[in-house]
Tab-separated table of C-alpha atoms in Angstrom:
chain	number	residue	atom	x	y	z
A	27	UNK	CA	15.741	-76.168	-13.202
A	28	UNK	CA	18.431	-78.454	-11.783
A	29	UNK	CA	20.811	-80.011	-14.288
A	30	UNK	CA	20.039	-83.739	-14.704
A	31	UNK	CA	22.566	-86.266	-13.485
A	32	UNK	CA	24.726	-87.607	-16.293
A	33	UNK	CA	24.790	-90.549	-16.179
A	34	UNK	CA	21.422	-90.807	-14.508
A	35	UNK	CA	19.328	-91.612	-12.724
A	36	UNK	CA	21.458	-91.642	-9.583
A	37	UNK	CA	20.932	-93.760	-6.485
A	38	UNK	CA	21.276	-92.534	-2.905
A	39	UNK	CA	20.707	-94.356	0.357
A	40	UNK	CA	19.222	-92.423	3.276
A	41	UNK	CA	19.500	-93.743	6.828
A	42	UNK	CA	18.877	-92.424	10.315
A	43	UNK	CA	20.339	-93.331	13.669
A	44	UNK	CA	17.263	-95.343	14.613
A	45	UNK	CA	17.793	-97.963	11.920
A	46	UNK	CA	15.375	-96.611	9.319
A	47	UNK	CA	16.508	-96.493	5.705
A	48	UNK	CA	15.354	-95.539	2.254
A	49	UNK	CA	16.887	-95.989	-1.187
A	50	UNK	CA	15.968	-93.504	-3.895
A	51	UNK	CA	16.625	-93.233	-7.611
A	52	UNK	CA	16.554	-89.611	-8.776
A	53	UNK	CA	17.143	-87.731	-11.987
A	54	UNK	CA	18.654	-84.498	-10.643
A	55	UNK	CA	19.867	-82.825	-7.414
A	56	UNK	CA	16.570	-81.036	-6.760
A	57	UNK	CA	14.668	-84.315	-6.894
A	58	UNK	CA	17.185	-85.822	-4.471
A	59	UNK	CA	16.841	-82.840	-2.139
A	60	UNK	CA	13.039	-83.075	-2.072
A	61	UNK	CA	13.212	-86.783	-1.242
A	62	UNK	CA	15.764	-86.291	1.524
A	63	UNK	CA	13.940	-83.287	2.987
A	64	UNK	CA	10.869	-85.464	3.491
A	65	UNK	CA	12.998	-88.205	5.053
A	66	UNK	CA	14.716	-85.704	7.358
A	67	UNK	CA	11.623	-83.817	8.485
A	68	UNK	CA	9.494	-86.889	9.158
A	69	UNK	CA	11.903	-88.119	11.834
A	70	UNK	CA	13.500	-86.996	15.054
A	71	UNK	CA	16.862	-88.718	15.078
A	72	UNK	CA	20.311	-87.705	16.220
A	73	UNK	CA	21.970	-88.852	12.980
A	74	UNK	CA	21.082	-88.856	9.272
A	75	UNK	CA	23.281	-90.307	6.533
A	76	UNK	CA	23.210	-89.772	2.770
A	77	UNK	CA	25.252	-92.364	0.933
A	78	UNK	CA	26.363	-92.405	-2.687
A	79	UNK	CA	27.798	-95.886	-3.156
A	80	UNK	CA	28.898	-95.318	-6.745
A	81	UNK	CA	31.280	-92.505	-5.775
A	82	UNK	CA	32.006	-93.900	-2.305
A	83	UNK	CA	31.008	-90.598	-0.727
A	84	UNK	CA	28.621	-89.830	2.089
A	85	UNK	CA	27.316	-86.979	4.179
A	86	UNK	CA	26.361	-87.440	7.831
A	87	UNK	CA	24.171	-84.898	9.598
A	88	UNK	CA	24.360	-85.128	13.381
A	89	UNK	CA	21.867	-82.672	14.884
A	90	UNK	CA	22.230	-84.400	18.234
A	91	UNK	CA	25.873	-83.297	18.367
A	92	UNK	CA	25.657	-80.139	16.281
A	93	UNK	CA	28.034	-81.602	13.692
A	94	UNK	CA	28.156	-82.380	9.959
A	95	UNK	CA	30.612	-84.949	8.591
A	96	UNK	CA	31.617	-85.689	5.010
A	97	UNK	CA	33.379	-88.880	4.008
A	98	UNK	CA	35.074	-90.024	0.814
A	99	UNK	CA	36.657	-93.319	-0.207
A	100	UNK	CA	36.327	-96.866	1.059
A	101	UNK	CA	39.856	-98.314	1.080
A	102	UNK	CA	41.575	-95.175	2.397
A	103	UNK	CA	38.685	-93.103	3.715
A	104	UNK	CA	38.953	-89.367	4.191
A	105	UNK	CA	36.643	-87.638	6.627
A	106	UNK	CA	36.139	-84.038	7.754
A	107	UNK	CA	33.889	-82.459	10.361
A	108	UNK	CA	32.085	-79.162	10.708
A	109	UNK	CA	30.563	-77.603	13.827
A	110	UNK	CA	27.018	-76.362	13.156
A	111	UNK	CA	25.652	-73.459	15.177
A	112	UNK	CA	22.377	-72.977	13.291
A	113	UNK	CA	19.739	-75.647	12.682
A	114	UNK	CA	19.012	-74.269	9.219
A	115	UNK	CA	22.461	-75.355	7.980
A	116	UNK	CA	21.699	-79.063	7.707
A	117	UNK	CA	19.455	-79.194	4.643
A	118	UNK	CA	21.554	-76.705	2.607
A	119	UNK	CA	24.551	-78.958	3.184
A	120	UNK	CA	22.542	-81.860	1.768
A	121	UNK	CA	21.721	-79.858	-1.368
A	122	UNK	CA	25.388	-79.054	-1.929
A	123	UNK	CA	26.207	-82.738	-1.559
A	124	UNK	CA	23.536	-83.718	-4.069
A	125	UNK	CA	24.909	-81.151	-6.530
A	126	UNK	CA	28.631	-81.830	-6.301
A	127	UNK	CA	29.293	-84.527	-3.723
A	128	UNK	CA	32.137	-84.213	-1.212
A	129	UNK	CA	33.746	-81.295	-3.048
A	130	UNK	CA	30.475	-79.381	-3.107
A	131	UNK	CA	30.906	-78.637	0.591
A	132	UNK	CA	34.439	-77.215	0.339
A	133	UNK	CA	33.289	-73.661	1.033
A	134	UNK	CA	30.470	-74.425	3.455
A	135	UNK	CA	32.423	-73.634	6.609
A	136	UNK	CA	35.358	-74.597	8.809
A	137	UNK	CA	36.147	-78.260	8.164
A	138	UNK	CA	38.501	-80.182	10.450
A	139	UNK	CA	39.983	-83.634	9.926
A	140	UNK	CA	39.796	-84.505	13.637
A	141	UNK	CA	36.399	-84.613	15.313
A	142	UNK	CA	38.037	-83.757	18.630
A	143	UNK	CA	39.055	-80.354	17.222
A	144	UNK	CA	35.389	-79.316	17.300
A	145	UNK	CA	35.419	-79.473	21.106
A	146	UNK	CA	37.903	-76.604	21.307
A	147	UNK	CA	36.554	-73.100	22.108
A	148	UNK	CA	35.351	-71.282	18.969
A	149	UNK	CA	38.197	-68.770	19.036
A	150	UNK	CA	40.755	-71.580	19.221
A	151	UNK	CA	39.083	-73.418	16.338
A	152	UNK	CA	39.100	-70.293	14.211
A	153	UNK	CA	42.756	-69.518	14.834
A	154	UNK	CA	43.713	-73.130	14.149
A	155	UNK	CA	41.737	-73.098	10.918
A	156	UNK	CA	43.450	-69.898	9.782
A	157	UNK	CA	46.858	-71.498	10.319
A	158	UNK	CA	46.071	-74.152	7.694
A	159	UNK	CA	46.149	-71.516	4.925
A	160	UNK	CA	49.823	-71.048	4.185
A	161	UNK	CA	49.756	-69.195	0.861
A	162	UNK	CA	48.332	-65.817	-0.081
A	163	UNK	CA	46.103	-67.379	-2.732
A	164	UNK	CA	44.407	-69.846	-0.397
A	165	UNK	CA	44.117	-67.304	2.411
A	166	UNK	CA	42.453	-64.734	0.148
A	167	UNK	CA	40.067	-67.408	-1.105
A	168	UNK	CA	39.085	-68.273	2.472
A	169	UNK	CA	38.572	-64.616	3.427
A	170	UNK	CA	36.291	-64.252	0.417
A	171	UNK	CA	34.329	-67.324	1.506
A	172	UNK	CA	33.725	-65.774	4.916
A	173	UNK	CA	32.688	-62.493	3.301
A	174	UNK	CA	30.314	-64.217	0.877
A	175	UNK	CA	28.448	-65.839	3.761
A	176	UNK	CA	27.488	-62.615	5.540
A	177	UNK	CA	29.327	-59.639	4.105
A	178	UNK	CA	28.641	-56.548	2.039
A	179	UNK	CA	30.586	-53.797	0.300
A	180	UNK	CA	30.127	-50.439	2.006
A	181	UNK	CA	28.199	-47.990	-0.236
A	182	UNK	CA	31.302	-45.805	-0.417
A	183	UNK	CA	33.173	-48.699	-2.105
A	184	UNK	CA	36.049	-48.064	0.292
A	185	UNK	CA	35.426	-50.932	2.701
A	186	UNK	CA	34.457	-54.564	2.859
A	187	UNK	CA	32.146	-55.359	5.762
A	188	UNK	CA	32.139	-58.829	7.294
A	189	UNK	CA	29.332	-60.189	9.508
A	190	UNK	CA	26.955	-57.457	8.422
A	191	UNK	CA	24.366	-56.676	11.157
A	192	UNK	CA	25.704	-59.486	13.376
A	193	UNK	CA	26.196	-59.242	17.127
A	194	UNK	CA	29.643	-59.740	18.612
A	195	UNK	CA	28.620	-63.142	20.004
A	196	UNK	CA	27.643	-64.446	16.557
A	197	UNK	CA	30.074	-66.642	14.594
A	198	UNK	CA	33.036	-66.444	17.022
A	199	UNK	CA	35.013	-69.158	15.233
A	200	UNK	CA	34.626	-67.506	11.818
A	201	UNK	CA	35.522	-64.117	13.306
A	202	UNK	CA	38.676	-65.463	14.944
A	203	UNK	CA	39.703	-67.081	11.663
A	204	UNK	CA	39.041	-63.891	9.712
A	205	UNK	CA	41.053	-61.704	12.074
A	206	UNK	CA	44.028	-64.057	11.883
A	207	UNK	CA	43.855	-64.205	8.095
A	208	UNK	CA	43.614	-60.466	7.493
A	209	UNK	CA	46.622	-60.003	9.765
A	210	UNK	CA	48.531	-62.648	7.821
A	211	UNK	CA	47.605	-60.986	4.522
A	212	UNK	CA	48.324	-57.458	5.693
A	213	UNK	CA	44.779	-56.274	4.960
A	214	UNK	CA	44.028	-53.078	6.852
A	215	UNK	CA	41.258	-53.304	9.423
A	216	UNK	CA	39.465	-50.050	10.253
A	217	UNK	CA	37.130	-48.971	13.019
A	218	UNK	CA	33.492	-49.675	12.262
A	219	UNK	CA	31.114	-46.684	12.298
A	220	UNK	CA	29.355	-45.984	15.582
A	221	UNK	CA	26.032	-47.160	14.174
A	222	UNK	CA	27.406	-50.533	13.014
A	223	UNK	CA	26.414	-53.762	14.750
A	224	UNK	CA	28.870	-54.895	17.407
A	225	UNK	CA	30.035	-57.953	15.500
A	226	UNK	CA	30.875	-56.278	12.202
A	227	UNK	CA	34.462	-56.301	10.955
A	228	UNK	CA	35.431	-53.565	8.488
A	229	UNK	CA	38.530	-53.655	6.283
A	230	UNK	CA	39.827	-51.254	3.687
A	231	UNK	CA	39.342	-52.247	0.049
A	232	UNK	CA	42.167	-54.456	-1.168
A	233	UNK	CA	42.696	-55.326	-4.843
A	234	UNK	CA	43.342	-58.997	-4.051
A	235	UNK	CA	40.186	-59.238	-1.978
A	236	UNK	CA	38.109	-57.328	-4.514
A	237	UNK	CA	39.065	-59.711	-7.312
A	238	UNK	CA	38.231	-62.818	-5.269
A	239	UNK	CA	34.998	-61.464	-3.786
A	240	UNK	CA	33.779	-60.558	-7.267
A	241	UNK	CA	33.666	-64.287	-8.046
A	242	UNK	CA	31.237	-64.779	-5.169
A	243	UNK	CA	28.945	-61.844	-5.946
């Protein structure tokens, strides 16, 4: 059961790009998610906005552009953008927003402060994203985030496998970021077994990575 909002209930405003809106008062994140899911699925719009006026935060889903935006603050607004390559990413992002607002989406993917950055080729986006992590601690945390999304530990416990069962054309931006980060961190990449999927990335077990990935397991 979802933890109730405290203080609650909480008010959200839903809007779409066609001028339709709905205000809801909900007791917990699950109730908010159910209400927004109905709003989202009953329409065919290029833009959907979830606004939390009390915290001055909002989430904007833009299926027409394949983008998610998160915004915080009114006087000095901060905004970040995420390229979406799978339609089933939109509603999970809404649930994270209902649970923990702007910060709840920190580990959802590759956020950029400039919308124009999303127009760059995936490999360029990934390399640029990797360059924003300038300490070992933050870089390890980001590698663990990528692993948590689609990775496994090899049964031998000798290797971490990223993009398990993925084709080489899947997740090119995340793969480019990962490869840059493991090089920066000095994590040893090894050849994947012959039977592995073409997009898998295998690295040798690293104590720093093991400690961080354990938090995601």
